[in-house]
Amino acid sequence: MATIEECRAALEKLSDNMQGAGGDVRAAAALDRSVSCHITDLDVTFAGRMTGGRIEVDDTLPGPPREKAQIRLAMAGDDLVTLVGGELNFATAWGTGRVKLEAGLLDLFRLRKLL
């Protein structure tokens, strides 16, 4: 099972990857939205913002998200680590329910270029 530190490092790597991307991916990453990522097996939530092509994690909170972020992810810690590491395909993980993504319809259309 991934640790909180490994999950935070995976989110930082994802953020770095987003900032270094070009074209459609960079445009999709340029959203300014509140973000939460609930790590279900650790029962911890990383909360912050997607802004300037990066994900800035402001808080690590126990339990599920306290506020409804504009972009919400939920998954096990191991899935986050393998997803960011390129060992798990997002579409497969999302289609099988291992990863949950909730956002407004327009945001989902933009985010599909990232994922």
mmCIF file of N, CA and C in Angstrom:
data_model
loop_
_atom_site.group_PDB
_atom_site.id
_atom_site.type_symbol
_atom_site.label_atom_id
_atom_site.label_comp_id
_atom_site.label_asym_id
_atom_site.label_seq_id
_atom_site.Cartn_x
_atom_site.Cartn_y
_atom_site.Cartn_z
ATOM 1 N N MET A 1 0.848 -1.180 0.000
ATOM 2 C CA MET A 1 0.000 0.000 0.000
ATOM 3 C C MET A 1 0.892 1.242 0.000
ATOM 4 N N ALA A 2 0.576 2.178 -0.897
ATOM 5 C CA ALA A 2 1.336 3.419 -0.993
ATOM 6 C C ALA A 2 1.135 4.265 0.262
ATOM 7 N N THR A 3 2.164 5.012 0.621
ATOM 8 C CA THR A 3 2.094 5.890 1.781
ATOM 9 C C THR A 3 1.597 7.278 1.364
ATOM 10 N N ILE A 4 1.276 8.095 2.353
ATOM 11 C CA ILE A 4 0.870 9.473 2.080
ATOM 12 C C ILE A 4 1.985 10.206 1.346
ATOM 13 N N GLU A 5 3.230 9.988 1.755
ATOM 14 C CA GLU A 5 4.365 10.656 1.116
ATOM 15 C C GLU A 5 4.513 10.224 -0.338
ATOM 16 N N GLU A 6 4.308 8.932 -0.627
ATOM 17 C CA GLU A 6 4.388 8.451 -2.012
ATOM 18 C C GLU A 6 3.264 9.042 -2.861
ATOM 19 N N CYS A 7 2.085 9.189 -2.289
ATOM 20 C CA CYS A 7 0.960 9.788 -3.006
ATOM 21 C C CYS A 7 1.220 11.258 -3.284
ATOM 22 N N ARG A 8 1.749 11.978 -2.302
ATOM 23 C CA ARG A 8 2.083 13.391 -2.506
ATOM 24 C C ARG A 8 3.142 13.527 -3.593
ATOM 25 N N ALA A 9 4.147 12.657 -3.568
ATOM 26 C CA ALA A 9 5.200 12.690 -4.590
ATOM 27 C C ALA A 9 4.617 12.401 -5.974
ATOM 28 N N ALA A 10 3.656 11.485 -6.052
ATOM 29 C CA ALA A 10 3.015 11.182 -7.332
ATOM 30 C C ALA A 10 2.240 12.390 -7.848
ATOM 31 N N LEU A 11 1.546 13.098 -6.965
ATOM 32 C CA LEU A 11 0.831 14.312 -7.378
ATOM 33 C C LEU A 11 1.804 15.391 -7.840
ATOM 34 N N GLU A 12 2.938 15.509 -7.183
ATOM 35 C CA GLU A 12 3.954 16.479 -7.610
ATOM 36 C C GLU A 12 4.514 16.109 -8.984
ATOM 37 N N LYS A 13 4.732 14.815 -9.214
ATOM 38 C CA LYS A 13 5.218 14.361 -10.521
ATOM 39 C C LYS A 13 4.180 14.635 -11.598
ATOM 40 N N LEU A 14 2.909 14.371 -11.306
ATOM 41 C CA LEU A 14 1.830 14.666 -12.243
ATOM 42 C C LEU A 14 1.821 16.151 -12.571
ATOM 43 N N SER A 15 1.972 16.978 -11.553
ATOM 44 C CA SER A 15 2.004 18.419 -11.741
ATOM 45 C C SER A 15 3.181 18.826 -12.638
ATOM 46 N N ASP A 16 4.345 18.258 -12.390
ATOM 47 C CA ASP A 16 5.520 18.550 -13.225
ATOM 48 C C ASP A 16 5.286 18.122 -14.665
ATOM 49 N N ASN A 17 4.681 16.938 -14.847
ATOM 50 C CA ASN A 17 4.389 16.444 -16.195
ATOM 51 C C ASN A 17 3.420 17.370 -16.927
ATOM 52 N N MET A 18 2.414 17.857 -16.211
ATOM 53 C CA MET A 18 1.437 18.755 -16.812
ATOM 54 C C MET A 18 2.095 20.060 -17.231
ATOM 55 N N GLN A 19 2.952 20.599 -16.381
ATOM 56 C CA GLN A 19 3.582 21.873 -16.681
ATOM 57 C C GLN A 19 4.548 21.760 -17.861
ATOM 58 N N GLY A 20 5.161 20.600 -18.019
ATOM 59 C CA GLY A 20 6.110 20.415 -19.110
ATOM 60 C C GLY A 20 5.488 19.981 -20.419
ATOM 61 N N ALA A 21 4.179 19.756 -20.435
ATOM 62 C CA ALA A 21 3.501 19.280 -21.637
ATOM 63 C C ALA A 21 3.326 20.405 -22.647
ATOM 64 N N GLY A 22 3.079 20.028 -23.865
ATOM 65 C CA GLY A 22 2.852 21.020 -24.920
ATOM 66 C C GLY A 22 1.501 20.805 -25.585
ATOM 67 N N GLY A 23 1.145 21.675 -26.516
ATOM 68 C CA GLY A 23 -0.048 21.546 -27.344
ATOM 69 C C GLY A 23 -1.341 21.498 -26.571
ATOM 70 N N ASP A 24 -2.208 20.538 -26.976
ATOM 71 C CA ASP A 24 -3.543 20.389 -26.376
ATOM 72 C C ASP A 24 -3.474 20.044 -24.894
ATOM 73 N N VAL A 25 -2.451 19.266 -24.515
ATOM 74 C CA VAL A 25 -2.316 18.877 -23.113
ATOM 75 C C VAL A 25 -2.021 20.103 -22.267
ATOM 76 N N ARG A 26 -1.135 20.955 -22.739
ATOM 77 C CA ARG A 26 -0.807 22.178 -21.994
ATOM 78 C C ARG A 26 -2.027 23.091 -21.872
ATOM 79 N N ALA A 27 -2.798 23.196 -22.944
ATOM 80 C CA ALA A 27 -4.008 24.022 -22.906
ATOM 81 C C ALA A 27 -5.008 23.468 -21.900
ATOM 82 N N ALA A 28 -5.153 22.152 -21.851
ATOM 83 C CA ALA A 28 -6.076 21.531 -20.897
ATOM 84 C C ALA A 28 -5.597 21.734 -19.475
ATOM 85 N N ALA A 29 -4.288 21.727 -19.265
ATOM 86 C CA ALA A 29 -3.730 21.887 -17.920
ATOM 87 C C ALA A 29 -3.805 23.330 -17.438
ATOM 88 N N ALA A 30 -4.123 24.252 -18.319
ATOM 89 C CA ALA A 30 -4.154 25.670 -17.956
ATOM 90 C C ALA A 30 -5.439 26.085 -17.244
ATOM 91 N N LEU A 31 -6.281 25.140 -16.887
ATOM 92 C CA LEU A 31 -7.504 25.455 -16.147
ATOM 93 C C LEU A 31 -7.170 26.063 -14.788
ATOM 94 N N ASP A 32 -8.072 26.863 -14.269
ATOM 95 C CA ASP A 32 -7.953 27.383 -12.905
ATOM 96 C C ASP A 32 -9.158 26.843 -12.133
ATOM 97 N N ARG A 33 -8.924 25.737 -11.430
ATOM 98 C CA ARG A 33 -10.018 25.053 -10.743
ATOM 99 C C ARG A 33 -9.551 24.527 -9.386
ATOM 100 N N SER A 34 -10.487 24.429 -8.446
ATOM 101 C CA SER A 34 -10.192 23.741 -7.186
ATOM 102 C C SER A 34 -10.154 22.241 -7.470
ATOM 103 N N VAL A 35 -9.268 21.542 -6.750
ATOM 104 C CA VAL A 35 -9.052 20.112 -6.984
ATOM 105 C C VAL A 35 -8.983 19.375 -5.655
ATOM 106 N N SER A 36 -9.559 18.173 -5.631
ATOM 107 C CA SER A 36 -9.352 17.289 -4.483
ATOM 108 C C SER A 36 -9.046 15.889 -5.008
ATOM 109 N N CYS A 37 -8.191 15.195 -4.284
ATOM 110 C CA CYS A 37 -7.842 13.822 -4.612
ATOM 111 C C CYS A 37 -7.949 13.005 -3.328
ATOM 112 N N HIS A 38 -9.014 12.199 -3.234
ATOM 113 C CA HIS A 38 -9.242 11.373 -2.050
ATOM 114 C C HIS A 38 -8.562 10.029 -2.261
ATOM 115 N N ILE A 39 -7.631 9.694 -1.392
ATOM 116 C CA ILE A 39 -6.948 8.410 -1.429
ATOM 117 C C ILE A 39 -7.748 7.486 -0.520
ATOM 118 N N THR A 40 -8.519 6.614 -1.135
ATOM 119 C CA THR A 40 -9.530 5.853 -0.414
ATOM 120 C C THR A 40 -8.961 4.877 0.610
ATOM 121 N N ASP A 41 -7.865 4.198 0.280
ATOM 122 C CA ASP A 41 -7.345 3.199 1.225
ATOM 123 C C ASP A 41 -6.636 3.836 2.413
ATOM 124 N N LEU A 42 -6.157 5.061 2.249
ATOM 125 C CA LEU A 42 -5.522 5.791 3.354
ATOM 126 C C LEU A 42 -6.520 6.713 4.056
ATOM 127 N N ASP A 43 -7.687 6.912 3.441
ATOM 128 C CA ASP A 43 -8.719 7.830 3.919
ATOM 129 C C ASP A 43 -8.135 9.210 4.209
ATOM 130 N N VAL A 44 -7.470 9.740 3.196
ATOM 131 C CA VAL A 44 -6.877 11.074 3.272
ATOM 132 C C VAL A 44 -7.187 11.798 1.961
ATOM 133 N N THR A 45 -7.331 13.108 2.038
ATOM 134 C CA THR A 45 -7.634 13.915 0.860
ATOM 135 C C THR A 45 -6.579 14.996 0.692
ATOM 136 N N PHE A 46 -6.063 15.091 -0.525
ATOM 137 C CA PHE A 46 -5.191 16.200 -0.908
ATOM 138 C C PHE A 46 -6.086 17.242 -1.569
ATOM 139 N N ALA A 47 -6.037 18.465 -1.067
ATOM 140 C CA ALA A 47 -6.879 19.533 -1.590
ATOM 141 C C ALA A 47 -6.006 20.681 -2.060
ATOM 142 N N GLY A 48 -6.399 21.293 -3.164
ATOM 143 C CA GLY A 48 -5.632 22.423 -3.689
ATOM 144 C C GLY A 48 -6.265 22.998 -4.928
ATOM 145 N N ARG A 49 -5.423 23.506 -5.834
ATOM 146 C CA ARG A 49 -5.873 24.140 -7.070
ATOM 147 C C ARG A 49 -5.049 23.666 -8.242
ATOM 148 N N MET A 50 -5.721 23.590 -9.374
ATOM 149 C CA MET A 50 -5.036 23.434 -10.644
ATOM 150 C C MET A 50 -4.973 24.845 -11.217
ATOM 151 N N THR A 51 -3.776 25.361 -11.354
ATOM 152 C CA THR A 51 -3.601 26.715 -11.849
ATOM 153 C C THR A 51 -2.225 26.851 -12.481
ATOM 154 N N GLY A 52 -2.159 27.641 -13.528
ATOM 155 C CA GLY A 52 -0.877 27.874 -14.191
ATOM 156 C C GLY A 52 -0.240 26.602 -14.740
ATOM 157 N N GLY A 53 -1.070 25.621 -15.099
ATOM 158 C CA GLY A 53 -0.548 24.374 -15.638
ATOM 159 C C GLY A 53 -0.003 23.425 -14.589
ATOM 160 N N ARG A 54 -0.253 23.693 -13.317
ATOM 161 C CA ARG A 54 0.239 22.853 -12.220
ATOM 162 C C ARG A 54 -0.898 22.523 -11.253
ATOM 163 N N ILE A 55 -0.672 21.501 -10.458
ATOM 164 C CA ILE A 55 -1.552 21.197 -9.337
ATOM 165 C C ILE A 55 -0.806 21.620 -8.078
ATOM 166 N N GLU A 56 -1.363 22.575 -7.376
ATOM 167 C CA GLU A 56 -0.773 23.059 -6.131
ATOM 168 C C GLU A 56 -1.561 22.466 -4.963
ATOM 169 N N VAL A 57 -0.954 21.549 -4.227
ATOM 170 C CA VAL A 57 -1.614 20.934 -3.072
ATOM 171 C C VAL A 57 -1.425 21.854 -1.872
ATOM 172 N N ASP A 58 -2.540 22.333 -1.326
ATOM 173 C CA ASP A 58 -2.503 23.247 -0.182
ATOM 174 C C ASP A 58 -2.647 22.519 1.150
ATOM 175 N N ASP A 59 -3.468 21.465 1.176
ATOM 176 C CA ASP A 59 -3.769 20.766 2.426
ATOM 177 C C ASP A 59 -3.811 19.260 2.222
ATOM 178 N N THR A 60 -3.459 18.562 3.274
ATOM 179 C CA THR A 60 -3.654 17.116 3.357
ATOM 180 C C THR A 60 -4.560 16.898 4.558
ATOM 181 N N LEU A 61 -5.761 16.416 4.289
ATOM 182 C CA LEU A 61 -6.785 16.338 5.321
ATOM 183 C C LEU A 61 -7.213 14.899 5.556
ATOM 184 N N PRO A 62 -7.517 14.535 6.800
ATOM 185 C CA PRO A 62 -8.032 13.190 7.055
ATOM 186 C C PRO A 62 -9.452 13.061 6.516
ATOM 187 N N GLY A 63 -9.777 11.865 6.035
ATOM 188 C CA GLY A 63 -11.133 11.595 5.583
ATOM 189 C C GLY A 63 -11.419 12.062 4.179
ATOM 190 N N PRO A 64 -12.695 11.949 3.792
ATOM 191 C CA PRO A 64 -13.106 12.388 2.464
ATOM 192 C C PRO A 64 -13.071 13.910 2.364
ATOM 193 N N PRO A 65 -13.190 14.444 1.148
ATOM 194 C CA PRO A 65 -13.139 15.905 0.987
ATOM 195 C C PRO A 65 -14.210 16.594 1.816
ATOM 196 N N ARG A 66 -13.822 17.686 2.449
ATOM 197 C CA ARG A 66 -14.775 18.442 3.279
ATOM 198 C C ARG A 66 -15.602 19.398 2.435
ATOM 199 N N GLU A 67 -15.007 19.878 1.357
ATOM 200 C CA GLU A 67 -15.706 20.787 0.445
ATOM 201 C C GLU A 67 -15.710 20.170 -0.941
ATOM 202 N N LYS A 68 -16.693 20.516 -1.727
ATOM 203 C CA LYS A 68 -16.812 19.968 -3.075
ATOM 204 C C LYS A 68 -15.934 20.782 -4.025
ATOM 205 N N ALA A 69 -14.825 20.192 -4.430
ATOM 206 C CA ALA A 69 -13.928 20.842 -5.377
ATOM 207 C C ALA A 69 -14.532 20.771 -6.783
ATOM 208 N N GLN A 70 -14.057 21.643 -7.661
ATOM 209 C CA GLN A 70 -14.557 21.647 -9.037
ATOM 210 C C GLN A 70 -14.102 20.407 -9.806
ATOM 211 N N ILE A 71 -12.923 19.885 -9.466
ATOM 212 C CA ILE A 71 -12.423 18.641 -10.051
ATOM 213 C C ILE A 71 -12.118 17.704 -8.894
ATOM 214 N N ARG A 72 -12.768 16.523 -8.902
ATOM 215 C CA ARG A 72 -12.644 15.588 -7.793
ATOM 216 C C ARG A 72 -12.175 14.229 -8.295
ATOM 217 N N LEU A 73 -11.104 13.744 -7.697
ATOM 218 C CA LEU A 73 -10.582 12.408 -7.987
ATOM 219 C C LEU A 73 -10.683 11.555 -6.736
ATOM 220 N N ALA A 74 -10.879 10.255 -6.915
ATOM 221 C CA ALA A 74 -10.853 9.310 -5.799
ATOM 222 C C ALA A 74 -10.267 8.001 -6.316
ATOM 223 N N MET A 75 -9.319 7.454 -5.566
ATOM 224 C CA MET A 75 -8.664 6.201 -5.955
ATOM 225 C C MET A 75 -7.811 5.704 -4.810
ATOM 226 N N ALA A 76 -7.345 4.469 -4.919
ATOM 227 C CA ALA A 76 -6.404 3.922 -3.949
ATOM 228 C C ALA A 76 -5.021 4.530 -4.199
ATOM 229 N N GLY A 77 -4.215 4.580 -3.166
ATOM 230 C CA GLY A 77 -2.868 5.149 -3.284
ATOM 231 C C GLY A 77 -2.008 4.441 -4.305
ATOM 232 N N ASP A 78 -2.048 3.107 -4.323
ATOM 233 C CA ASP A 78 -1.268 2.354 -5.305
ATOM 234 C C ASP A 78 -1.688 2.688 -6.726
ATOM 235 N N ASP A 79 -2.977 2.903 -6.935
ATOM 236 C CA ASP A 79 -3.451 3.261 -8.270
ATOM 237 C C ASP A 79 -2.939 4.641 -8.690
ATOM 238 N N LEU A 80 -2.901 5.592 -7.767
ATOM 239 C CA LEU A 80 -2.342 6.907 -8.080
ATOM 240 C C LEU A 80 -0.881 6.787 -8.489
ATOM 241 N N VAL A 81 -0.108 6.054 -7.722
ATOM 242 C CA VAL A 81 1.321 5.914 -7.998
ATOM 243 C C VAL A 81 1.548 5.230 -9.345
ATOM 244 N N THR A 82 0.820 4.147 -9.626
ATOM 245 C CA THR A 82 1.016 3.446 -10.896
ATOM 246 C C THR A 82 0.451 4.222 -12.080
ATOM 247 N N LEU A 83 -0.595 4.985 -11.851
ATOM 248 C CA LEU A 83 -1.162 5.821 -12.903
ATOM 249 C C LEU A 83 -0.159 6.884 -13.333
ATOM 250 N N VAL A 84 0.395 7.587 -12.380
ATOM 251 C CA VAL A 84 1.366 8.644 -12.685
ATOM 252 C C VAL A 84 2.661 8.045 -13.240
ATOM 253 N N GLY A 85 3.012 6.846 -12.769
ATOM 254 C CA GLY A 85 4.213 6.176 -13.260
ATOM 255 C C GLY A 85 4.056 5.584 -14.650
ATOM 256 N N GLY A 86 2.855 5.649 -15.218
ATOM 257 C CA GLY A 86 2.623 5.151 -16.562
ATOM 258 C C GLY A 86 2.346 3.659 -16.644
ATOM 259 N N GLU A 87 2.193 3.010 -15.506
ATOM 260 C CA GLU A 87 1.948 1.563 -15.483
ATOM 261 C C GLU A 87 0.463 1.224 -15.503
ATOM 262 N N LEU A 88 -0.385 2.212 -15.282
ATOM 263 C CA LEU A 88 -1.833 2.012 -15.284
ATOM 264 C C LEU A 88 -2.446 3.015 -16.246
ATOM 265 N N ASN A 89 -3.267 2.524 -17.156
ATOM 266 C CA ASN A 89 -3.947 3.373 -18.130
ATOM 267 C C ASN A 89 -5.159 4.025 -17.481
ATOM 268 N N PHE A 90 -5.276 5.356 -17.616
ATOM 269 C CA PHE A 90 -6.370 6.071 -16.963
ATOM 270 C C PHE A 90 -7.727 5.584 -17.451
ATOM 271 N N ALA A 91 -7.893 5.442 -18.756
ATOM 272 C CA ALA A 91 -9.193 5.049 -19.301
ATOM 273 C C ALA A 91 -9.623 3.685 -18.759
ATOM 274 N N THR A 92 -8.694 2.752 -18.683
ATOM 275 C CA THR A 92 -8.999 1.431 -18.142
ATOM 276 C C THR A 92 -9.369 1.523 -16.668
ATOM 277 N N ALA A 93 -8.576 2.275 -15.905
ATOM 278 C CA ALA A 93 -8.834 2.420 -14.470
ATOM 279 C C ALA A 93 -10.171 3.110 -14.223
ATOM 280 N N TRP A 94 -10.482 4.119 -15.013
ATOM 281 C CA TRP A 94 -11.740 4.843 -14.872
ATOM 282 C C TRP A 94 -12.912 3.944 -15.279
ATOM 283 N N GLY A 95 -12.749 3.219 -16.384
ATOM 284 C CA GLY A 95 -13.810 2.350 -16.883
ATOM 285 C C GLY A 95 -14.142 1.205 -15.944
ATOM 286 N N THR A 96 -13.153 0.744 -15.180
ATOM 287 C CA THR A 96 -13.389 -0.351 -14.240
ATOM 288 C C THR A 96 -13.740 0.141 -12.838
ATOM 289 N N GLY A 97 -13.766 1.447 -12.640
ATOM 290 C CA GLY A 97 -14.148 2.010 -11.349
ATOM 291 C C GLY A 97 -13.011 2.140 -10.353
ATOM 292 N N ARG A 98 -11.796 1.832 -10.765
ATOM 293 C CA ARG A 98 -10.654 1.977 -9.850
ATOM 294 C C ARG A 98 -10.340 3.446 -9.602
ATOM 295 N N VAL A 99 -10.628 4.287 -10.583
ATOM 296 C CA VAL A 99 -10.426 5.732 -10.457
ATOM 297 C C VAL A 99 -11.760 6.400 -10.715
ATOM 298 N N LYS A 100 -12.111 7.330 -9.844
ATOM 299 C CA LYS A 100 -13.339 8.106 -10.029
ATOM 300 C C LYS A 100 -12.948 9.553 -10.291
ATOM 301 N N LEU A 101 -13.550 10.133 -11.304
ATOM 302 C CA LEU A 101 -13.320 11.525 -11.675
ATOM 303 C C LEU A 101 -14.667 12.203 -11.806
ATOM 304 N N GLU A 102 -14.829 13.305 -11.092
ATOM 305 C CA GLU A 102 -16.054 14.096 -11.169
ATOM 306 C C GLU A 102 -15.665 15.536 -11.452
ATOM 307 N N ALA A 103 -16.356 16.136 -12.402
ATOM 308 C CA ALA A 103 -16.125 17.540 -12.758
ATOM 309 C C ALA A 103 -17.301 17.984 -13.626
ATOM 310 N N GLY A 104 -17.362 19.273 -13.871
ATOM 311 C CA GLY A 104 -18.374 19.790 -14.778
ATOM 312 C C GLY A 104 -18.129 19.277 -16.189
ATOM 313 N N LEU A 105 -19.160 19.281 -17.006
ATOM 314 C CA LEU A 105 -19.076 18.725 -18.356
ATOM 315 C C LEU A 105 -17.975 19.384 -19.194
ATOM 316 N N LEU A 106 -17.893 20.693 -19.188
ATOM 317 C CA LEU A 106 -16.849 21.370 -19.976
ATOM 318 C C LEU A 106 -15.454 21.019 -19.468
ATOM 319 N N ASP A 107 -15.297 20.923 -18.158
ATOM 320 C CA ASP A 107 -13.999 20.537 -17.597
ATOM 321 C C ASP A 107 -13.638 19.109 -17.993
ATOM 322 N N LEU A 108 -14.622 18.214 -18.000
ATOM 323 C CA LEU A 108 -14.346 16.834 -18.407
ATOM 324 C C LEU A 108 -13.853 16.768 -19.849
ATOM 325 N N PHE A 109 -14.435 17.567 -20.734
ATOM 326 C CA PHE A 109 -13.972 17.602 -22.123
ATOM 327 C C PHE A 109 -12.526 18.089 -22.214
ATOM 328 N N ARG A 110 -12.185 19.096 -21.434
ATOM 329 C CA ARG A 110 -10.794 19.599 -21.432
ATOM 330 C C ARG A 110 -9.845 18.595 -20.798
ATOM 331 N N LEU A 111 -10.277 17.990 -19.705
ATOM 332 C CA LEU A 111 -9.415 17.064 -18.973
ATOM 333 C C LEU A 111 -9.121 15.786 -19.757
ATOM 334 N N ARG A 112 -9.987 15.392 -20.653
ATOM 335 C CA ARG A 112 -9.745 14.153 -21.405
ATOM 336 C C ARG A 112 -8.443 14.231 -22.203
ATOM 337 N N LYS A 113 -8.012 15.435 -22.555
ATOM 338 C CA LYS A 113 -6.736 15.599 -23.261
ATOM 339 C C LYS A 113 -5.552 15.325 -22.335
ATOM 340 N N LEU A 114 -5.739 15.562 -21.042
ATOM 341 C CA LEU A 114 -4.685 15.274 -20.063
ATOM 342 C C LEU A 114 -4.590 13.788 -19.782
ATOM 343 N N LEU A 115 -5.697 13.114 -19.848
ATOM 344 C CA LEU A 115 -5.775 11.741 -19.380
ATOM 345 C C LEU A 115 -5.739 10.776 -20.527
#
